[in-house]
Amino acid sequence: SQTIHQWPATLVQPVGSPLSLECTVEGTSNPNLYWYRQAAGRGLQLLFYSVGIGQISSEVPQNLSASRPQDRQFILSSKKLLLSDSGFYLCACLSLAGSYNEQFFGPGTRLTVL
Amino acid sequence: GQNIDQPTEMTATEGAIVQINCTYQTSGFNGLFWYQQHAGEAPTFLSYNVLDGLEEKGRFSSFLSRSKGYSYLLLKELQMKDSASYLCAVGEAAGNKLTFGGGTRVLVKP
């Protein structure tokens, strides 16, 4: 079965500091990978998705970037965090066990920017 | 682009039925997904509709009308553990992307 690891689980960072969130997937190869952000009490906003190594599609303009250096590794970065970057960051991939191309989510990273 | 609307919050009594509506306007459609998300946790997949009609999975059912851009999730025999947010999402073929609504928080009271 597939497993998604995300770290760190929680993070508190000052405004203007850099960011690196990591997502790794086990139990699958060449997965589609997705980064979402969820603000408090809100739905999920798709930030980036990747269909293969080095292939990144950005969904919304912002001060975040993503990279996929390896098949099962997806990284979300920022050079300078803003207060509005606070939220719950979720990595997802297409579920191997699913029948409908549903997405399977990792445990998430809760980021607070102060 | 996609525009997805669902109520912000609903309250129901244990043992009762609750229906969560979702309306959408989309430029491309590749299925309608429902996810459950408990507070502080990641969403988990509940159901999928791509053709019109009702899909039943135990206590949960989901309905789709593509011509009306409308779906609902029906939760029967509510249990306290059903207190969670329920997210409606429209699928897009390109990249198998999902666009989510804002979620409906359901509070089940004894």
Coordinates of N, CA and C in Angstrom, one line a residue:
Chain A
S1 N 0.8 -1.2 0.0 CA 0.0 0.0 0.0 C 0.9 1.3 0.0
Q2 N 0.3 2.3 -0.4 CA 1.1 3.6 -0.5 C 1.1 4.4 0.8
T3 N 2.1 5.1 1.1 CA 2.2 5.9 2.3 C 2.8 7.2 1.9
I4 N 2.3 8.3 2.4 CA 2.9 9.6 2.2 C 3.4 10.1 3.5
H5 N 4.7 10.6 3.5 CA 5.3 11.2 4.6 C 5.5 12.7 4.4
Q6 N 5.1 13.5 5.4 CA 5.4 14.9 5.3 C 6.1 15.3 6.6
W7 N 7.1 16.2 6.4 CA 7.7 16.8 7.6 C 8.2 18.2 7.3
P8 N 8.2 19.0 8.3 CA 7.8 18.6 9.7 C 6.3 18.6 9.8
A9 N 5.9 18.1 11.0 CA 4.4 18.1 11.2 C 3.9 19.4 11.6
T10 N 4.6 20.2 12.3 CA 4.3 21.6 12.7 C 5.5 22.4 12.5
L11 N 5.3 23.7 12.3 CA 6.4 24.6 12.1 C 5.9 26.0 12.4
V12 N 6.7 26.8 13.2 CA 6.5 28.2 13.4 C 7.7 29.0 12.9
Q13 N 7.4 29.9 12.0 CA 8.5 30.6 11.3 C 8.2 32.1 11.4
P14 N 9.2 32.9 11.5 CA 9.0 34.4 11.4 C 8.8 34.9 10.0
V15 N 8.1 36.0 9.8 CA 7.9 36.6 8.5 C 9.3 36.9 7.9
G16 N 9.4 36.6 6.6 CA 10.7 36.9 5.9 C 11.6 35.7 6.0
S17 N 11.4 34.7 6.7 CA 12.3 33.6 6.8 C 12.0 32.6 5.6
P18 N 13.0 31.7 5.3 CA 12.7 30.8 4.2 C 11.9 29.6 4.7
L19 N 11.5 28.8 3.7 CA 10.6 27.6 4.0 C 11.0 26.5 3.1
S20 N 11.0 25.3 3.7 CA 11.2 24.0 2.9 C 10.3 23.0 3.5
L21 N 9.3 22.5 2.8 CA 8.5 21.4 3.3 C 8.7 20.2 2.4
E22 N 8.8 19.1 3.0 CA 9.1 17.9 2.1 C 8.0 16.8 2.2
C23 N 7.8 16.2 1.1 CA 6.8 15.2 0.9 C 7.4 14.0 0.2
T24 N 7.4 12.8 0.8 CA 7.9 11.6 0.1 C 6.8 10.6 0.1
V25 N 6.8 9.8 -1.0 CA 5.7 8.8 -1.2 C 6.4 7.4 -1.3
E26 N 5.8 6.5 -0.6 CA 6.3 5.1 -0.7 C 5.2 4.2 -1.3
G27 N 5.6 3.1 -1.9 CA 4.6 2.1 -2.4 C 4.0 2.4 -3.7
T28 N 4.6 3.3 -4.5 CA 4.1 3.6 -5.8 C 5.3 4.2 -6.6
S29 N 5.2 4.2 -7.9 CA 6.2 4.8 -8.8 C 5.5 5.7 -9.8
N30 N 6.3 6.8 -10.1 CA 5.8 7.8 -11.1 C 4.4 8.3 -10.8
P31 N 4.2 8.7 -9.5 CA 2.8 9.2 -9.1 C 2.7 10.6 -9.6
N32 N 1.4 11.0 -9.8 CA 1.1 12.5 -9.9 C 1.1 12.9 -8.4
L33 N 1.7 14.1 -8.2 CA 1.8 14.6 -6.8 C 1.3 16.0 -6.8
Y34 N 0.7 16.4 -5.6 CA 0.0 17.7 -5.5 C 0.3 18.3 -4.2
W35 N 0.4 19.7 -4.2 CA 0.5 20.4 -3.0 C -0.7 21.3 -2.8
Y36 N -1.4 21.2 -1.6 CA -2.5 22.0 -1.3 C -2.2 22.9 -0.1
R37 N -2.9 24.0 0.0 CA -2.9 24.8 1.3 C -4.3 24.9 1.7
Q38 N -4.5 24.8 3.1 CA -5.8 25.0 3.6 C -5.7 26.0 4.7
A39 N -6.4 27.2 4.5 CA -6.4 28.2 5.6 C -7.4 27.7 6.6
A40 N -7.3 28.3 7.8 CA -8.2 27.9 8.9 C -9.7 28.0 8.5
G41 N -10.4 26.8 8.7 CA -11.8 26.8 8.4 C -12.2 26.9 7.0
R42 N -11.3 26.7 6.1 CA -11.6 26.8 4.7 C -11.3 25.5 3.9
G43 N -11.6 25.6 2.6 CA -11.3 24.4 1.8 C -9.9 24.3 1.3
L44 N -9.6 23.4 0.5 CA -8.2 23.2 0.0 C -8.0 24.0 -1.3
Q45 N -6.9 24.6 -1.3 CA -6.5 25.3 -2.5 C -5.3 24.6 -3.2
L46 N -5.4 24.2 -4.4 CA -4.3 23.6 -5.1 C -3.2 24.6 -5.4
L47 N -2.0 24.3 -5.0 CA -0.9 25.2 -5.3 C -0.1 24.8 -6.5
F48 N 0.4 23.5 -6.4 CA 1.2 22.9 -7.5 C 0.8 21.5 -7.7
Y49 N 1.1 21.0 -8.9 CA 1.0 19.6 -9.2 C 2.2 19.2 -10.1
S50 N 2.5 17.9 -10.1 CA 3.6 17.4 -10.9 C 3.2 16.0 -11.4
V51 N 3.5 15.8 -12.7 CA 3.2 14.5 -13.3 C 4.5 13.7 -13.5
G52 N 5.7 14.3 -13.2 CA 6.9 13.6 -13.3 C 8.1 14.4 -12.8
I53 N 9.2 13.8 -12.7 CA 10.5 14.4 -12.2 C 10.7 15.7 -13.0
G54 N 10.9 16.8 -12.3 CA 11.2 18.1 -12.9 C 10.1 18.8 -13.5
Q55 N 8.9 18.2 -13.5 CA 7.7 18.8 -14.1 C 6.8 19.4 -13.1
I56 N 6.7 20.7 -13.1 CA 5.9 21.4 -12.1 C 4.9 22.3 -12.8
S57 N 3.6 22.2 -12.3 CA 2.6 23.2 -12.8 C 2.1 24.0 -11.6
S58 N 2.1 25.3 -11.8 CA 1.7 26.2 -10.7 C 0.3 26.7 -11.0
E59 N -0.5 26.6 -10.0 CA -2.0 26.9 -10.1 C -2.3 28.3 -9.7
V60 N -1.6 28.9 -8.8 CA -1.9 30.3 -8.3 C -0.6 31.0 -8.2
P61 N -0.6 32.3 -8.5 CA 0.6 33.2 -8.4 C 0.8 33.4 -6.9
Q62 N 2.1 33.3 -6.4 CA 2.3 33.5 -5.0 C 3.8 33.5 -4.8
N63 N 4.3 33.6 -3.6 CA 5.7 33.6 -3.3 C 6.2 32.2 -3.0
L64 N 5.5 31.1 -3.3 CA 5.9 29.8 -3.1 C 6.4 29.2 -4.4
S65 N 7.3 28.1 -4.3 CA 7.7 27.4 -5.4 C 7.7 25.9 -5.1
A66 N 7.8 25.0 -6.1 CA 7.8 23.6 -5.8 C 8.9 23.0 -6.7
S67 N 9.4 21.9 -6.2 CA 10.4 21.1 -7.0 C 10.1 19.6 -6.8
R68 N 10.5 18.9 -7.8 CA 10.4 17.4 -7.8 C 11.8 16.8 -8.2
P69 N 12.7 16.7 -7.3 CA 14.1 16.3 -7.6 C 14.1 14.8 -7.9
Q70 N 13.2 14.0 -7.3 CA 13.2 12.6 -7.4 C 11.7 12.1 -7.7
D71 N 11.6 10.9 -8.2 CA 10.3 10.4 -8.6 C 9.2 10.5 -7.4
R72 N 9.7 10.2 -6.2 CA 8.7 10.2 -5.1 C 9.0 11.2 -4.1
Q73 N 9.6 12.4 -4.5 CA 9.9 13.4 -3.6 C 9.3 14.7 -4.2
F74 N 8.6 15.5 -3.3 CA 8.0 16.7 -3.8 C 8.3 17.8 -2.7
I75 N 8.9 18.9 -3.1 CA 9.3 19.9 -2.1 C 8.6 21.2 -2.3
L76 N 8.1 21.8 -1.3 CA 7.5 23.2 -1.4 C 8.4 24.1 -0.7
S77 N 8.7 25.3 -1.3 CA 9.7 26.2 -0.8 C 9.2 27.6 -0.9
S78 N 9.9 28.5 -0.1 CA 9.7 29.9 -0.2 C 11.0 30.6 0.2
K79 N 11.3 31.7 -0.4 CA 12.5 32.4 0.0 C 12.2 33.3 1.2
K80 N 11.0 33.9 1.2 CA 10.6 34.8 2.3 C 9.1 34.6 2.6
L81 N 8.8 34.1 3.7 CA 7.5 33.9 4.1 C 6.7 35.1 4.4
L82 N 5.4 35.1 4.1 CA 4.5 36.2 4.4 C 3.5 35.6 5.5
L83 N 2.9 36.6 6.2 CA 1.9 36.2 7.2 C 0.8 35.3 6.6
S84 N 0.4 35.6 5.3 CA -0.7 35.0 4.6 C -0.3 33.5 4.2
D85 N 1.0 33.2 4.4 CA 1.4 31.8 4.1 C 1.0 30.8 5.2
S86 N 0.6 31.3 6.3 CA 0.1 30.4 7.4 C -1.0 29.5 6.9
G87 N -1.0 28.2 7.3 CA -2.0 27.3 6.9 C -1.6 25.9 7.1
F88 N -2.4 25.0 6.7 CA -2.2 23.5 6.7 C -1.8 23.1 5.3
Y89 N -0.6 22.6 5.2 CA -0.1 22.2 3.8 C -0.2 20.7 3.7
L90 N -0.9 20.3 2.6 CA -1.1 18.9 2.4 C -0.5 18.4 1.1
C91 N 0.1 17.3 1.1 CA 0.7 16.7 -0.1 C -0.3 15.5 -0.4
A92 N -0.5 15.3 -1.7 CA -1.4 14.2 -2.1 C -0.9 13.5 -3.4
C93 N -1.3 12.3 -3.6 CA -1.0 11.6 -4.8 C -2.3 10.8 -5.2
L94 N -2.3 10.3 -6.4 CA -3.4 9.5 -6.8 C -3.4 8.2 -6.1
S95 N -4.5 7.7 -5.6 CA -4.6 6.5 -4.8 C -4.4 5.3 -5.7
L96 N -3.5 4.4 -5.3 CA -3.3 3.1 -6.0 C -4.5 2.2 -5.7
A97 N -5.1 2.3 -4.5 CA -6.1 1.4 -4.1 C -7.5 1.8 -4.7
G98 N -7.5 3.1 -5.2 CA -8.8 3.6 -5.6 C -9.2 3.2 -7.0
S99 N -10.5 3.4 -7.3 CA -11.1 3.0 -8.5 C -11.4 4.2 -9.4
Y100 N -11.3 5.4 -8.8 CA -11.9 6.6 -9.4 C -10.8 7.7 -9.6
N101 N -9.6 7.4 -9.6 CA -8.5 8.5 -9.6 C -8.7 9.4 -8.4
E102 N -9.2 8.9 -7.3 CA -9.2 9.8 -6.2 C -7.9 10.1 -5.6
Q103 N -7.7 11.2 -4.9 CA -6.4 11.5 -4.3 C -6.3 11.1 -2.9
F104 N -5.1 10.7 -2.5 CA -4.8 10.2 -1.2 C -3.9 11.2 -0.6
F105 N -4.2 11.6 0.7 CA -3.5 12.7 1.3 C -2.5 12.3 2.4
G106 N -1.4 13.0 2.5 CA -0.5 12.8 3.6 C -1.0 13.5 4.8
P107 N -0.3 13.4 6.0 CA -0.8 13.9 7.2 C -0.7 15.4 7.4
G108 N 0.0 16.1 6.5 CA 0.0 17.5 6.5 C 1.1 18.1 7.4
T109 N 1.4 19.4 7.1 CA 2.3 20.3 7.9 C 1.5 21.5 8.3
R110 N 1.4 21.8 9.6 CA 0.8 23.0 10.0 C 1.8 24.1 10.2
L111 N 1.7 25.1 9.3 CA 2.7 26.2 9.3 C 2.0 27.5 9.9
T112 N 2.7 28.1 10.9 CA 2.3 29.4 11.5 C 3.4 30.4 11.2
V113 N 3.1 31.4 10.6 CA 4.0 32.5 10.3 C 3.7 33.7 11.2
L114 N 4.7 34.1 12.0 CA 4.5 35.2 13.0 C 5.2 36.5 12.6
Chain B
G1 N -12.4 28.0 -15.4 CA -12.2 27.8 -13.9 C -13.4 27.1 -13.3
Q2 N -13.3 26.9 -12.0 CA -14.3 26.2 -11.3 C -14.8 27.1 -10.2
N3 N -16.1 27.0 -9.9 CA -16.8 27.7 -8.8 C -17.6 26.7 -8.1
I4 N -17.3 26.5 -6.8 CA -18.0 25.4 -6.0 C -18.6 26.0 -4.8
D5 N -19.9 25.8 -4.5 CA -20.5 26.3 -3.3 C -21.2 25.2 -2.5
Q6 N -21.0 25.3 -1.2 CA -21.6 24.4 -0.2 C -21.8 25.2 1.1
P7 N -22.8 24.8 1.9 CA -23.1 25.5 3.1 C -21.9 25.4 4.0
T8 N -21.7 26.4 4.9 CA -20.6 26.5 5.8 C -20.7 25.5 6.9
E9 N -21.9 25.4 7.5 CA -22.1 24.6 8.7 C -23.5 24.1 8.8
M10 N -23.6 22.8 9.3 CA -24.9 22.2 9.6 C -24.9 21.5 10.9
T11 N -26.0 21.5 11.6 CA -26.1 20.8 12.9 C -27.2 19.7 12.8
A12 N -27.0 18.6 13.3 CA -28.0 17.5 13.3 C -27.9 16.7 14.5
T13 N -28.9 15.9 14.8 CA -29.0 15.1 16.0 C -28.5 13.6 15.7
E14 N -27.9 13.0 16.6 CA -27.5 11.6 16.5 C -28.7 10.8 16.1
G15 N -28.4 9.9 15.1 CA -29.5 9.0 14.6 C -30.3 9.6 13.4
A16 N -30.1 10.9 13.2 CA -30.9 11.6 12.1 C -30.2 11.5 10.8
I17 N -30.8 12.2 9.8 CA -30.2 12.2 8.5 C -29.8 13.7 8.2
V18 N -28.7 13.9 7.5 CA -28.3 15.2 7.0 C -27.9 15.1 5.5
Q19 N -28.3 16.2 4.8 CA -28.0 16.3 3.4 C -27.2 17.5 3.1
I20 N -26.0 17.3 2.6 CA -25.1 18.4 2.3 C -25.1 18.7 0.8
N21 N -25.5 19.9 0.4 CA -25.6 20.2 -1.0 C -24.4 20.9 -1.5
C22 N -24.1 20.6 -2.8 CA -22.9 21.2 -3.4 C -23.3 21.6 -4.9
T23 N -23.1 22.9 -5.2 CA -23.4 23.3 -6.6 C -22.1 23.8 -7.2
Y24 N -21.9 23.5 -8.5 CA -20.7 23.9 -9.1 C -20.9 24.4 -10.5
Q25 N -20.0 25.2 -10.9 CA -19.9 25.7 -12.3 C -18.5 25.4 -12.8
T26 N -18.4 24.7 -13.9 CA -17.1 24.2 -14.3 C -16.8 24.4 -15.8
S27 N -15.6 24.6 -16.1 CA -15.2 24.6 -17.5 C -14.8 23.3 -18.0
G28 N -14.6 22.3 -17.1 CA -14.3 20.9 -17.5 C -14.7 20.1 -16.4
F29 N -15.2 18.9 -16.6 CA -15.8 18.0 -15.6 C -15.3 16.6 -15.7
N30 N -14.7 16.1 -14.7 CA -14.2 14.7 -14.7 C -14.6 14.0 -13.4
G31 N -15.8 14.3 -12.9 CA -16.3 13.6 -11.7 C -16.4 14.5 -10.5
L32 N -17.2 14.1 -9.6 CA -17.5 14.9 -8.4 C -17.1 14.0 -7.2
F33 N -16.3 14.5 -6.4 CA -15.7 13.8 -5.2 C -16.2 14.4 -3.9
W34 N -16.4 13.5 -2.9 CA -16.7 14.0 -1.6 C -15.6 13.4 -0.6
Y35 N -15.1 14.3 0.2 CA -14.1 13.9 1.2 C -14.6 14.2 2.6
Q36 N -14.2 13.5 3.6 CA -14.4 13.8 5.0 C -13.1 14.2 5.6
Q37 N -13.2 15.3 6.5 CA -12.0 15.7 7.1 C -12.3 16.0 8.6
H38 N -11.7 15.3 9.5 CA -11.9 15.5 10.9 C -10.9 16.6 11.3
A39 N -11.2 17.4 12.3 CA -10.4 18.5 12.7 C -8.9 18.2 12.9
G40 N -8.1 18.9 12.3 CA -6.6 18.7 12.4 C -6.1 17.6 11.6
E41 N -6.9 16.9 10.8 CA -6.4 15.7 10.1 C -6.5 16.0 8.6
A42 N -6.0 15.0 7.8 CA -6.0 15.1 6.4 C -7.4 14.6 5.9
P43 N -7.9 15.1 4.7 CA -9.1 14.6 4.2 C -9.0 13.1 3.8
T44 N -10.1 12.4 3.9 CA -10.2 11.0 3.4 C -11.3 10.9 2.4
F45 N -11.1 10.1 1.4 CA -12.1 9.9 0.3 C -13.3 9.2 0.8
L46 N -14.5 9.7 0.4 CA -15.8 9.1 0.7 C -16.5 8.5 -0.5
S47 N -16.6 9.4 -1.6 CA -17.4 8.9 -2.7 C -17.1 9.7 -4.0
Y48 N -17.5 9.1 -5.1 CA -17.3 9.6 -6.4 C -18.5 9.4 -7.3
N49 N -18.9 10.4 -8.0 CA -20.0 10.3 -9.0 C -19.4 10.9 -10.3
V50 N -19.6 10.2 -11.4 CA -19.3 10.8 -12.7 C -20.6 10.8 -13.6
L51 N -21.5 9.9 -13.4 CA -22.7 9.8 -14.1 C -23.9 10.2 -13.2
D52 N -25.0 10.7 -13.8 CA -26.1 11.2 -13.0 C -26.7 10.0 -12.2
G53 N -27.1 10.3 -11.0 CA -27.8 9.3 -10.2 C -27.2 9.2 -8.8
L54 N -27.6 8.2 -8.1 CA -27.3 8.0 -6.7 C -26.3 6.9 -6.5
E55 N -25.2 7.1 -5.7 CA -24.3 6.1 -5.4 C -24.4 5.9 -3.9
E56 N -24.6 4.6 -3.5 CA -24.8 4.3 -2.1 C -23.6 3.5 -1.5
K57 N -23.1 3.9 -0.4 CA -22.0 3.2 0.3 C -22.3 3.1 1.8
G58 N -23.1 2.1 2.2 CA -23.4 2.0 3.6 C -24.3 3.2 4.1
R59 N -23.9 3.9 5.1 CA -24.7 5.0 5.6 C -24.5 6.3 4.8
F60 N -23.6 6.3 3.9 CA -23.3 7.5 3.0 C -23.8 7.2 1.6
S61 N -24.5 8.2 1.0 CA -24.9 8.2 -0.4 C -24.5 9.5 -1.0
S62 N -24.2 9.5 -2.3 CA -24.0 10.7 -3.0 C -24.7 10.7 -4.3
F63 N -25.2 11.9 -4.6 CA -26.1 12.1 -5.8 C -25.4 13.1 -6.7
L64 N -25.6 12.9 -8.0 CA -25.1 13.9 -9.0 C -26.2 14.2 -10.1
S65 N -26.3 15.5 -10.4 CA -27.0 15.9 -11.6 C -26.1 16.8 -12.4
R66 N -25.6 16.3 -13.5 CA -24.6 17.1 -14.3 C -25.3 18.3 -15.0
S67 N -26.5 18.1 -15.4 CA -27.2 19.2 -16.1 C -27.5 20.3 -15.2
K68 N -27.6 20.1 -13.9 CA -27.9 21.1 -13.0 C -26.7 21.6 -12.2
G69 N -25.6 20.9 -12.4 CA -24.3 21.3 -11.7 C -24.5 21.1 -10.2
Y70 N -25.1 20.0 -9.8 CA -25.5 19.8 -8.4 C -25.2 18.4 -7.9
S71 N -24.8 18.4 -6.7 CA -24.5 17.1 -6.0 C -25.0 17.2 -4.6
Y72 N -25.3 16.1 -3.9 CA -25.4 16.1 -2.5 C -24.8 14.9 -1.9
L73 N -24.4 15.0 -0.6 CA -24.0 13.9 0.2 C -25.0 13.7 1.3
L74 N -25.5 12.5 1.4 CA -26.5 12.1 2.4 C -25.9 11.2 3.5
L75 N -26.0 11.7 4.7 CA -25.4 10.9 5.8 C -26.6 10.4 6.6
K76 N -26.8 9.1 6.7 CA -27.9 8.5 7.5 C -27.4 8.0 8.8
E77 N -28.4 7.8 9.7 CA -28.1 7.2 11.0 C -26.9 7.8 11.6
L78 N -26.9 9.2 11.7 CA -25.7 9.9 12.2 C -25.2 9.4 13.5
Q79 N -23.9 9.4 13.5 CA -23.2 9.0 14.8 C -22.3 10.2 15.2
M80 N -21.9 10.2 16.4 CA -21.1 11.3 16.9 C -19.8 11.4 16.2
K81 N -19.3 10.3 15.7 CA -18.0 10.3 15.0 C -18.1 10.9 13.6
D82 N -19.4 11.2 13.2 CA -19.6 11.8 11.9 C -19.4 13.3 11.9
S83 N -19.2 13.9 13.1 CA -18.9 15.3 13.3 C -17.5 15.6 12.6
A84 N -17.6 16.4 11.5 CA -16.4 16.6 10.7 C -16.7 17.6 9.6
S85 N -15.8 18.0 8.8 CA -16.0 18.8 7.6 C -16.1 17.9 6.4
Y86 N -17.1 18.2 5.5 CA -17.3 17.4 4.3 C -17.0 18.3 3.1
L87 N -16.1 17.9 2.3 CA -15.5 18.7 1.2 C -16.0 18.1 -0.1
C88 N -16.6 19.0 -0.9 CA -17.0 18.7 -2.2 C -15.9 19.1 -3.2
A89 N -15.6 18.3 -4.2 CA -14.5 18.6 -5.1 C -14.8 18.2 -6.5
V90 N -14.5 19.0 -7.5 CA -14.8 18.7 -8.9 C -13.4 18.3 -9.5
G91 N -13.5 17.2 -10.2 CA -12.3 16.6 -10.9 C -12.1 17.2 -12.3
E92 N -10.9 17.3 -12.7 CA -10.5 17.8 -14.0 C -9.6 16.8 -14.6
A93 N -9.8 16.5 -15.9 CA -9.0 15.4 -16.5 C -7.6 15.8 -16.6
A94 N -7.3 17.0 -17.0 CA -5.9 17.4 -17.1 C -5.1 17.3 -15.8
G95 N -4.2 16.4 -15.6 CA -3.5 16.3 -14.4 C -4.2 15.6 -13.3
N96 N -5.4 15.2 -13.6 CA -6.3 14.6 -12.5 C -6.4 15.6 -11.3
K97 N -6.6 16.8 -11.6 CA -6.6 17.8 -10.6 C -8.0 17.9 -9.9
L98 N -8.0 18.4 -8.7 CA -9.3 18.6 -8.0 C -9.4 20.0 -7.6
T99 N -10.6 20.6 -7.7 CA -10.9 21.9 -7.1 C -12.0 21.7 -6.0
F100 N -11.6 22.2 -4.8 CA -12.5 22.0 -3.7 C -13.4 23.2 -3.4
G101 N -14.5 22.8 -2.8 CA -15.4 23.8 -2.2 C -14.8 24.2 -0.8
G102 N -15.5 25.1 -0.1 CA -15.0 25.6 1.1 C -15.2 24.6 2.3
G103 N -16.0 23.5 2.0 CA -16.3 22.5 3.1 C -17.5 22.9 3.9
T104 N -18.2 21.9 4.4 CA -19.3 22.0 5.3 C -19.0 21.3 6.6
R105 N -19.0 22.1 7.7 CA -18.8 21.6 9.0 C -20.1 21.0 9.5
V106 N -20.1 19.7 9.8 CA -21.3 19.1 10.4 C -21.0 18.8 11.9
L107 N -21.9 19.2 12.7 CA -21.9 19.0 14.1 C -23.0 18.1 14.5
V108 N -22.7 16.9 15.0 CA -23.7 15.9 15.4 C -23.9 16.1 17.0
K109 N -25.1 16.3 17.4 CA -25.4 16.5 18.8 C -26.1 15.3 19.3
P110 N -25.9 15.0 20.6 CA -26.6 13.8 21.2 C -28.1 14.0 21.3

